[in-house]
């Protein structure tokens, strides 16, 4: 099983600032990496797939980068609605799908 | 519009059985895999398994193999997740999910159900 490790567990950021979230895979997943946002009481929402492609309707302030084992989600200028928990997920092959443990982005 | 609508919250006792459901609409139910994701209280997301309603081909995460059963009834566009004997540790929110692509199940999920909260307590 591929293990996904996210860091930091919690990120304190002021509105308008930049947030950088990391996700590391225990082995290469190529670019088969997605990011989700989850707000309290809601189901997760797809943000990014293919490591860097924004899903439909996702604002341009969200961007993803990386390949292989190291990935980054960047939120260029945090808005109030962006404070949430973010998960990465690898979907590299038929051996299984795995999520990272999540990064909570909170207001500083 | 694609929708995944799940059954309501459940409160059960340890040892009881349970079957929760997820009804798909707005797309060809038999052409897409449909899976289940667990989220324990205050914790992260865990992929449990997935089924192809077209032929009932089912795959499980090793962590959930033998612990749950995933099934589907294509005549009513509904997928199921069931337990034969619940434990307190099964207390969690369960989401059904649909992969983006119609081919292959190792994919990202663009559609999620609203979640079914299962509480197991004596």
PDB file of C-alpha atoms in Angstrom:
ATOM      1  CA  UNK A   1       0.000   0.000   0.000  1.00  0.00           C
ATOM      2  CA  UNK A   2       1.257   3.469  -0.862  1.00  0.00           C
ATOM      3  CA  UNK A   3       1.369   5.681   2.230  1.00  0.00           C
ATOM      4  CA  UNK A   4       0.566   9.373   1.785  1.00  0.00           C
ATOM      5  CA  UNK A   5       1.988  11.785   4.371  1.00  0.00           C
ATOM      6  CA  UNK A   6       0.755  15.355   4.595  1.00  0.00           C
ATOM      7  CA  UNK A   7       2.472  18.229   6.353  1.00  0.00           C
ATOM      8  CA  UNK A   8       1.970  20.222   8.375  1.00  0.00           C
ATOM      9  CA  UNK A   9      -0.978  18.783  10.272  1.00  0.00           C
ATOM     10  CA  UNK A  10      -2.183  22.309  10.997  1.00  0.00           C
ATOM     11  CA  UNK A  11      -1.315  25.525   9.181  1.00  0.00           C
ATOM     12  CA  UNK A  12      -2.186  28.908  10.710  1.00  0.00           C
ATOM     13  CA  UNK A  13      -2.500  31.601   8.066  1.00  0.00           C
ATOM     14  CA  UNK A  14      -3.911  35.112   7.972  1.00  0.00           C
ATOM     15  CA  UNK A  15      -6.542  35.988   5.356  1.00  0.00           C
ATOM     16  CA  UNK A  16      -4.884  37.250   2.187  1.00  0.00           C
ATOM     17  CA  UNK A  17      -1.682  35.330   2.844  1.00  0.00           C
ATOM     18  CA  UNK A  18      -0.303  32.409   0.876  1.00  0.00           C
ATOM     19  CA  UNK A  19      -0.678  28.832   2.114  1.00  0.00           C
ATOM     20  CA  UNK A  20       1.561  25.973   1.019  1.00  0.00           C
ATOM     21  CA  UNK A  21       0.556  22.401   1.841  1.00  0.00           C
ATOM     22  CA  UNK A  22       2.725  19.348   1.229  1.00  0.00           C
ATOM     23  CA  UNK A  23       1.956  15.735   0.401  1.00  0.00           C
ATOM     24  CA  UNK A  24       4.548  13.000   0.113  1.00  0.00           C
ATOM     25  CA  UNK A  25       4.073   9.484  -1.290  1.00  0.00           C
ATOM     26  CA  UNK A  26       6.011   6.466  -0.019  1.00  0.00           C
ATOM     27  CA  UNK A  27       6.699   5.511  -3.642  1.00  0.00           C
ATOM     28  CA  UNK A  28       6.218   7.207  -6.969  1.00  0.00           C
ATOM     29  CA  UNK A  29       2.622   7.868  -8.020  1.00  0.00           C
ATOM     30  CA  UNK A  30       3.636   9.754 -11.169  1.00  0.00           C
ATOM     31  CA  UNK A  31       1.109  12.599 -11.503  1.00  0.00           C
ATOM     32  CA  UNK A  32      -1.809  10.520 -10.236  1.00  0.00           C
ATOM     33  CA  UNK A  33      -2.515  12.794  -7.300  1.00  0.00           C
ATOM     34  CA  UNK A  34      -5.692  14.640  -6.331  1.00  0.00           C
ATOM     35  CA  UNK A  35      -6.466  17.254  -3.681  1.00  0.00           C
ATOM     36  CA  UNK A  36      -9.767  17.674  -1.854  1.00  0.00           C
ATOM     37  CA  UNK A  37     -11.167  20.347   0.447  1.00  0.00           C
ATOM     38  CA  UNK A  38     -13.467  19.446   3.319  1.00  0.00           C
ATOM     39  CA  UNK A  39     -15.395  21.937   5.421  1.00  0.00           C
ATOM     40  CA  UNK A  40     -17.074  20.989   8.715  1.00  0.00           C
ATOM     41  CA  UNK A  41     -20.249  18.995   8.186  1.00  0.00           C
ATOM     42  CA  UNK A  42     -19.689  18.668   4.444  1.00  0.00           C
ATOM     43  CA  UNK A  43     -18.465  15.992   2.087  1.00  0.00           C
ATOM     44  CA  UNK A  44     -15.035  16.541   0.551  1.00  0.00           C
ATOM     45  CA  UNK A  45     -14.850  18.508  -2.709  1.00  0.00           C
ATOM     46  CA  UNK A  46     -12.428  17.774  -5.534  1.00  0.00           C
ATOM     47  CA  UNK A  47     -10.002  20.655  -6.089  1.00  0.00           C
ATOM     48  CA  UNK A  48      -7.113  19.340  -8.171  1.00  0.00           C
ATOM     49  CA  UNK A  49      -6.435  16.184 -10.179  1.00  0.00           C
ATOM     50  CA  UNK A  50      -3.482  15.039 -12.219  1.00  0.00           C
ATOM     51  CA  UNK A  51      -1.360  16.864  -9.622  1.00  0.00           C
ATOM     52  CA  UNK A  52      -1.963  20.249 -11.239  1.00  0.00           C
ATOM     53  CA  UNK A  53      -5.319  20.457 -13.071  1.00  0.00           C
ATOM     54  CA  UNK A  54      -8.039  22.410 -11.341  1.00  0.00           C
ATOM     55  CA  UNK A  55     -11.445  20.731 -11.213  1.00  0.00           C
ATOM     56  CA  UNK A  56     -14.470  22.480 -12.689  1.00  0.00           C
ATOM     57  CA  UNK A  57     -15.362  25.682 -10.873  1.00  0.00           C
ATOM     58  CA  UNK A  58     -12.269  25.814  -8.681  1.00  0.00           C
ATOM     59  CA  UNK A  59     -10.817  29.334  -8.366  1.00  0.00           C
ATOM     60  CA  UNK A  60      -7.435  30.098  -9.880  1.00  0.00           C
ATOM     61  CA  UNK A  61      -5.955  30.894  -6.459  1.00  0.00           C
ATOM     62  CA  UNK A  62      -5.706  27.114  -5.952  1.00  0.00           C
ATOM     63  CA  UNK A  63      -2.763  25.500  -7.706  1.00  0.00           C
ATOM     64  CA  UNK A  64      -1.081  22.124  -7.515  1.00  0.00           C
ATOM     65  CA  UNK A  65       2.396  21.017  -8.453  1.00  0.00           C
ATOM     66  CA  UNK A  66       4.766  18.093  -8.185  1.00  0.00           C
ATOM     67  CA  UNK A  67       5.212  14.576  -9.511  1.00  0.00           C
ATOM     68  CA  UNK A  68       6.656  11.296  -8.347  1.00  0.00           C
ATOM     69  CA  UNK A  69       6.657  11.456  -4.560  1.00  0.00           C
ATOM     70  CA  UNK A  70       6.504  15.173  -3.696  1.00  0.00           C
ATOM     71  CA  UNK A  71       3.430  17.337  -4.208  1.00  0.00           C
ATOM     72  CA  UNK A  72       2.308  20.804  -3.188  1.00  0.00           C
ATOM     73  CA  UNK A  73      -1.040  22.557  -2.984  1.00  0.00           C
ATOM     74  CA  UNK A  74      -0.765  26.339  -2.938  1.00  0.00           C
ATOM     75  CA  UNK A  75      -3.542  28.768  -2.098  1.00  0.00           C
ATOM     76  CA  UNK A  76      -2.221  32.105  -3.310  1.00  0.00           C
ATOM     77  CA  UNK A  77      -4.342  34.459  -1.205  1.00  0.00           C
ATOM     78  CA  UNK A  78      -6.486  32.860   1.445  1.00  0.00           C
ATOM     79  CA  UNK A  79     -10.138  33.830   1.518  1.00  0.00           C
ATOM     80  CA  UNK A  80     -12.407  33.245   4.496  1.00  0.00           C
ATOM     81  CA  UNK A  81     -14.080  30.323   2.712  1.00  0.00           C
ATOM     82  CA  UNK A  82     -10.746  28.532   2.252  1.00  0.00           C
ATOM     83  CA  UNK A  83     -10.282  27.692   5.910  1.00  0.00           C
ATOM     84  CA  UNK A  84     -10.880  23.951   5.882  1.00  0.00           C
ATOM     85  CA  UNK A  85      -9.128  20.586   5.914  1.00  0.00           C
ATOM     86  CA  UNK A  86      -7.265  19.524   2.771  1.00  0.00           C
ATOM     87  CA  UNK A  87      -6.534  15.935   1.756  1.00  0.00           C
ATOM     88  CA  UNK A  88      -4.354  14.477  -0.947  1.00  0.00           C
ATOM     89  CA  UNK A  89      -5.166  11.144  -2.599  1.00  0.00           C
ATOM     90  CA  UNK A  90      -3.102   8.937  -4.876  1.00  0.00           C
ATOM     91  CA  UNK A  91      -4.721   6.841  -7.589  1.00  0.00           C
ATOM     92  CA  UNK A  92      -1.674   5.452  -9.300  1.00  0.00           C
ATOM     93  CA  UNK A  93      -2.723   1.859  -9.901  1.00  0.00           C
ATOM     94  CA  UNK A  94      -4.926  -1.093  -9.141  1.00  0.00           C
ATOM     95  CA  UNK A  95      -3.051  -1.883  -5.924  1.00  0.00           C
ATOM     96  CA  UNK A  96      -5.281   0.530  -4.058  1.00  0.00           C
ATOM     97  CA  UNK A  97      -6.251   4.105  -3.370  1.00  0.00           C
ATOM     98  CA  UNK A  98      -4.947   5.993  -0.365  1.00  0.00           C
ATOM     99  CA  UNK A  99      -5.492   9.396   1.213  1.00  0.00           C
ATOM    100  CA  UNK A 100      -3.143  11.518   3.249  1.00  0.00           C
ATOM    101  CA  UNK A 101      -3.976  12.328   6.859  1.00  0.00           C
ATOM    102  CA  UNK A 102      -5.038  15.889   6.041  1.00  0.00           C
ATOM    103  CA  UNK A 103      -3.868  19.433   6.717  1.00  0.00           C
ATOM    104  CA  UNK A 104      -6.135  21.792   8.599  1.00  0.00           C
ATOM    105  CA  UNK A 105      -5.824  25.392   7.439  1.00  0.00           C
ATOM    106  CA  UNK A 106      -6.920  27.661  10.258  1.00  0.00           C
ATOM    107  CA  UNK A 107      -7.174  31.386  10.757  1.00  0.00           C
ATOM    108  CA  UNK A 108      -4.122  32.940  12.384  1.00  0.00           C
TER     109      UNK A 108
ATOM    110  CA  UNK B   1     -27.152  16.563 -12.861  1.00  0.00           C
ATOM    111  CA  UNK B   2     -25.179  13.750 -11.262  1.00  0.00           C
ATOM    112  CA  UNK B   3     -26.322  12.991  -7.721  1.00  0.00           C
ATOM    113  CA  UNK B   4     -25.441  10.401  -5.116  1.00  0.00           C
ATOM    114  CA  UNK B   5     -28.073  10.298  -2.391  1.00  0.00           C
ATOM    115  CA  UNK B   6     -27.355   8.221   0.687  1.00  0.00           C
ATOM    116  CA  UNK B   7     -29.648   6.713   3.272  1.00  0.00           C
ATOM    117  CA  UNK B   8     -30.123   8.360   6.644  1.00  0.00           C
ATOM    118  CA  UNK B   9     -28.202   8.168   9.878  1.00  0.00           C
ATOM    119  CA  UNK B  10     -28.241   4.913  11.817  1.00  0.00           C
ATOM    120  CA  UNK B  11     -27.841   4.076  15.504  1.00  0.00           C
ATOM    121  CA  UNK B  12     -27.090   0.431  16.175  1.00  0.00           C
ATOM    122  CA  UNK B  13     -25.856  -1.820  18.951  1.00  0.00           C
ATOM    123  CA  UNK B  14     -22.677  -3.898  18.764  1.00  0.00           C
ATOM    124  CA  UNK B  15     -23.302  -7.220  17.056  1.00  0.00           C
ATOM    125  CA  UNK B  16     -26.202  -5.947  14.961  1.00  0.00           C
ATOM    126  CA  UNK B  17     -26.227  -6.004  11.175  1.00  0.00           C
ATOM    127  CA  UNK B  18     -26.627  -2.977   8.921  1.00  0.00           C
ATOM    128  CA  UNK B  19     -26.940  -2.118   5.259  1.00  0.00           C
ATOM    129  CA  UNK B  20     -26.666   1.490   4.075  1.00  0.00           C
ATOM    130  CA  UNK B  21     -27.413   2.672   0.571  1.00  0.00           C
ATOM    131  CA  UNK B  22     -26.369   5.149  -2.087  1.00  0.00           C
ATOM    132  CA  UNK B  23     -28.646   5.920  -5.042  1.00  0.00           C
ATOM    133  CA  UNK B  24     -27.068   7.321  -8.170  1.00  0.00           C
ATOM    134  CA  UNK B  25     -28.901   9.475 -10.681  1.00  0.00           C
ATOM    135  CA  UNK B  26     -28.153  11.749 -13.599  1.00  0.00           C
ATOM    136  CA  UNK B  27     -25.711   9.366 -15.254  1.00  0.00           C
ATOM    137  CA  UNK B  28     -25.467   5.781 -16.512  1.00  0.00           C
ATOM    138  CA  UNK B  29     -25.252   3.903 -13.201  1.00  0.00           C
ATOM    139  CA  UNK B  30     -23.952   0.713 -14.816  1.00  0.00           C
ATOM    140  CA  UNK B  31     -21.099   2.502 -16.604  1.00  0.00           C
ATOM    141  CA  UNK B  32     -19.223   3.897 -13.590  1.00  0.00           C
ATOM    142  CA  UNK B  33     -17.651   2.250 -10.580  1.00  0.00           C
ATOM    143  CA  UNK B  34     -19.041   3.428  -7.249  1.00  0.00           C
ATOM    144  CA  UNK B  35     -17.068   3.287  -4.036  1.00  0.00           C
ATOM    145  CA  UNK B  36     -17.165   3.876  -0.304  1.00  0.00           C
ATOM    146  CA  UNK B  37     -14.966   6.053   1.920  1.00  0.00           C
ATOM    147  CA  UNK B  38     -14.911   5.986   5.717  1.00  0.00           C
ATOM    148  CA  UNK B  39     -14.259   8.948   7.990  1.00  0.00           C
ATOM    149  CA  UNK B  40     -14.034   8.162  11.675  1.00  0.00           C
ATOM    150  CA  UNK B  41     -14.882  10.985  14.114  1.00  0.00           C
ATOM    151  CA  UNK B  42     -12.297  13.757  13.828  1.00  0.00           C
ATOM    152  CA  UNK B  43     -10.133  11.670  11.503  1.00  0.00           C
ATOM    153  CA  UNK B  44      -9.138  11.475   7.858  1.00  0.00           C
ATOM    154  CA  UNK B  45     -10.504   9.684   4.811  1.00  0.00           C
ATOM    155  CA  UNK B  46     -10.064   5.962   4.158  1.00  0.00           C
ATOM    156  CA  UNK B  47     -10.940   4.210   0.910  1.00  0.00           C
ATOM    157  CA  UNK B  48     -12.891   1.036   1.667  1.00  0.00           C
ATOM    158  CA  UNK B  49     -13.704  -0.522  -1.664  1.00  0.00           C
ATOM    159  CA  UNK B  50     -15.528  -0.145  -4.940  1.00  0.00           C
ATOM    160  CA  UNK B  51     -17.997  -1.956  -7.188  1.00  0.00           C
ATOM    161  CA  UNK B  52     -18.833  -1.888 -10.881  1.00  0.00           C
ATOM    162  CA  UNK B  53     -22.635  -2.156 -11.009  1.00  0.00           C
ATOM    163  CA  UNK B  54     -22.531  -3.344 -14.610  1.00  0.00           C
ATOM    164  CA  UNK B  55     -21.143  -6.758 -13.636  1.00  0.00           C
ATOM    165  CA  UNK B  56     -20.755  -6.509  -9.813  1.00  0.00           C
ATOM    166  CA  UNK B  57     -16.948  -6.706 -10.020  1.00  0.00           C
ATOM    167  CA  UNK B  58     -15.848  -5.605  -6.535  1.00  0.00           C
ATOM    168  CA  UNK B  59     -12.494  -4.593  -5.083  1.00  0.00           C
ATOM    169  CA  UNK B  60     -11.679  -3.996  -1.433  1.00  0.00           C
ATOM    170  CA  UNK B  61      -8.965  -2.186   0.428  1.00  0.00           C
ATOM    171  CA  UNK B  62      -6.934  -4.792   2.364  1.00  0.00           C
ATOM    172  CA  UNK B  63      -7.947  -2.951   5.554  1.00  0.00           C
ATOM    173  CA  UNK B  64     -11.633  -3.617   4.914  1.00  0.00           C
ATOM    174  CA  UNK B  65     -11.574  -6.995   3.123  1.00  0.00           C
ATOM    175  CA  UNK B  66     -13.747  -9.383   5.115  1.00  0.00           C
ATOM    176  CA  UNK B  67     -15.056  -6.608   7.362  1.00  0.00           C
ATOM    177  CA  UNK B  68     -17.751  -5.228   5.072  1.00  0.00           C
ATOM    178  CA  UNK B  69     -19.614  -6.239   1.928  1.00  0.00           C
ATOM    179  CA  UNK B  70     -20.199  -3.940  -1.010  1.00  0.00           C
ATOM    180  CA  UNK B  71     -23.020  -4.726  -3.420  1.00  0.00           C
ATOM    181  CA  UNK B  72     -25.220  -3.021  -5.980  1.00  0.00           C
ATOM    182  CA  UNK B  73     -28.680  -3.375  -7.499  1.00  0.00           C
ATOM    183  CA  UNK B  74     -28.475  -1.931 -10.972  1.00  0.00           C
ATOM    184  CA  UNK B  75     -32.233  -2.184 -11.465  1.00  0.00           C
ATOM    185  CA  UNK B  76     -32.689   0.622  -8.938  1.00  0.00           C
ATOM    186  CA  UNK B  77     -29.300   2.355  -9.426  1.00  0.00           C
ATOM    187  CA  UNK B  78     -28.304   1.758  -5.827  1.00  0.00           C
ATOM    188  CA  UNK B  79     -25.082   0.649  -4.185  1.00  0.00           C
ATOM    189  CA  UNK B  80     -24.858  -0.782  -0.702  1.00  0.00           C
ATOM    190  CA  UNK B  81     -22.401  -1.131   2.138  1.00  0.00           C
ATOM    191  CA  UNK B  82     -23.200  -3.729   4.747  1.00  0.00           C
ATOM    192  CA  UNK B  83     -21.941  -5.176   7.997  1.00  0.00           C
ATOM    193  CA  UNK B  84     -22.940  -8.534   9.463  1.00  0.00           C
ATOM    194  CA  UNK B  85     -21.832  -7.728  13.006  1.00  0.00           C
ATOM    195  CA  UNK B  86     -21.125  -4.122  13.920  1.00  0.00           C
ATOM    196  CA  UNK B  87     -18.463  -3.029  16.369  1.00  0.00           C
ATOM    197  CA  UNK B  88     -18.126   0.247  18.251  1.00  0.00           C
ATOM    198  CA  UNK B  89     -15.110   0.986  16.059  1.00  0.00           C
ATOM    199  CA  UNK B  90     -17.408   1.070  13.003  1.00  0.00           C
ATOM    200  CA  UNK B  91     -18.783   4.374  14.276  1.00  0.00           C
ATOM    201  CA  UNK B  92     -18.034   6.796  11.455  1.00  0.00           C
ATOM    202  CA  UNK B  93     -19.354   8.826   8.568  1.00  0.00           C
ATOM    203  CA  UNK B  94     -19.512   6.809   5.357  1.00  0.00           C
ATOM    204  CA  UNK B  95     -19.465   8.474   1.943  1.00  0.00           C
ATOM    205  CA  UNK B  96     -20.231   6.916  -1.405  1.00  0.00           C
ATOM    206  CA  UNK B  97     -18.124   8.251  -4.259  1.00  0.00           C
ATOM    207  CA  UNK B  98     -18.032   8.116  -8.038  1.00  0.00           C
ATOM    208  CA  UNK B  99     -14.767   8.151  -9.982  1.00  0.00           C
ATOM    209  CA  UNK B 100     -14.293  10.788 -12.657  1.00  0.00           C
ATOM    210  CA  UNK B 101     -13.683   8.301 -15.462  1.00  0.00           C
ATOM    211  CA  UNK B 102     -16.018   5.539 -16.528  1.00  0.00           C
ATOM    212  CA  UNK B 103     -13.090   3.218 -17.225  1.00  0.00           C
ATOM    213  CA  UNK B 104     -10.990   1.826 -14.376  1.00  0.00           C
ATOM    214  CA  UNK B 105     -11.576   2.300 -10.674  1.00  0.00           C
ATOM    215  CA  UNK B 106      -8.178   3.666  -9.607  1.00  0.00           C
ATOM    216  CA  UNK B 107      -9.210   7.240 -10.057  1.00  0.00           C
ATOM    217  CA  UNK B 108     -10.089  10.453  -8.262  1.00  0.00           C
ATOM    218  CA  UNK B 109     -13.619  11.172  -7.129  1.00  0.00           C
ATOM    219  CA  UNK B 110     -15.590  14.092  -8.496  1.00  0.00           C
ATOM    220  CA  UNK B 111     -18.937  13.156  -6.995  1.00  0.00           C
ATOM    221  CA  UNK B 112     -19.579  12.393  -3.342  1.00  0.00           C
ATOM    222  CA  UNK B 113     -22.744  11.452  -1.492  1.00  0.00           C
ATOM    223  CA  UNK B 114     -23.825  13.561   1.466  1.00  0.00           C
ATOM    224  CA  UNK B 115     -22.631  10.923   3.907  1.00  0.00           C
ATOM    225  CA  UNK B 116     -24.335   8.463   6.250  1.00  0.00           C
ATOM    226  CA  UNK B 117     -23.448   8.668   9.934  1.00  0.00           C
ATOM    227  CA  UNK B 118     -23.328   5.262  11.580  1.00  0.00           C
ATOM    228  CA  UNK B 119     -23.196   5.181  15.379  1.00  0.00           C
ATOM    229  CA  UNK B 120     -22.585   1.886  17.132  1.00  0.00           C
ATOM    230  CA  UNK B 121     -23.097   2.004  20.869  1.00  0.00           C
ATOM    231  CA  UNK B 122     -24.458  -0.226  23.577  1.00  0.00           C
TER     232      UNK B 122
END
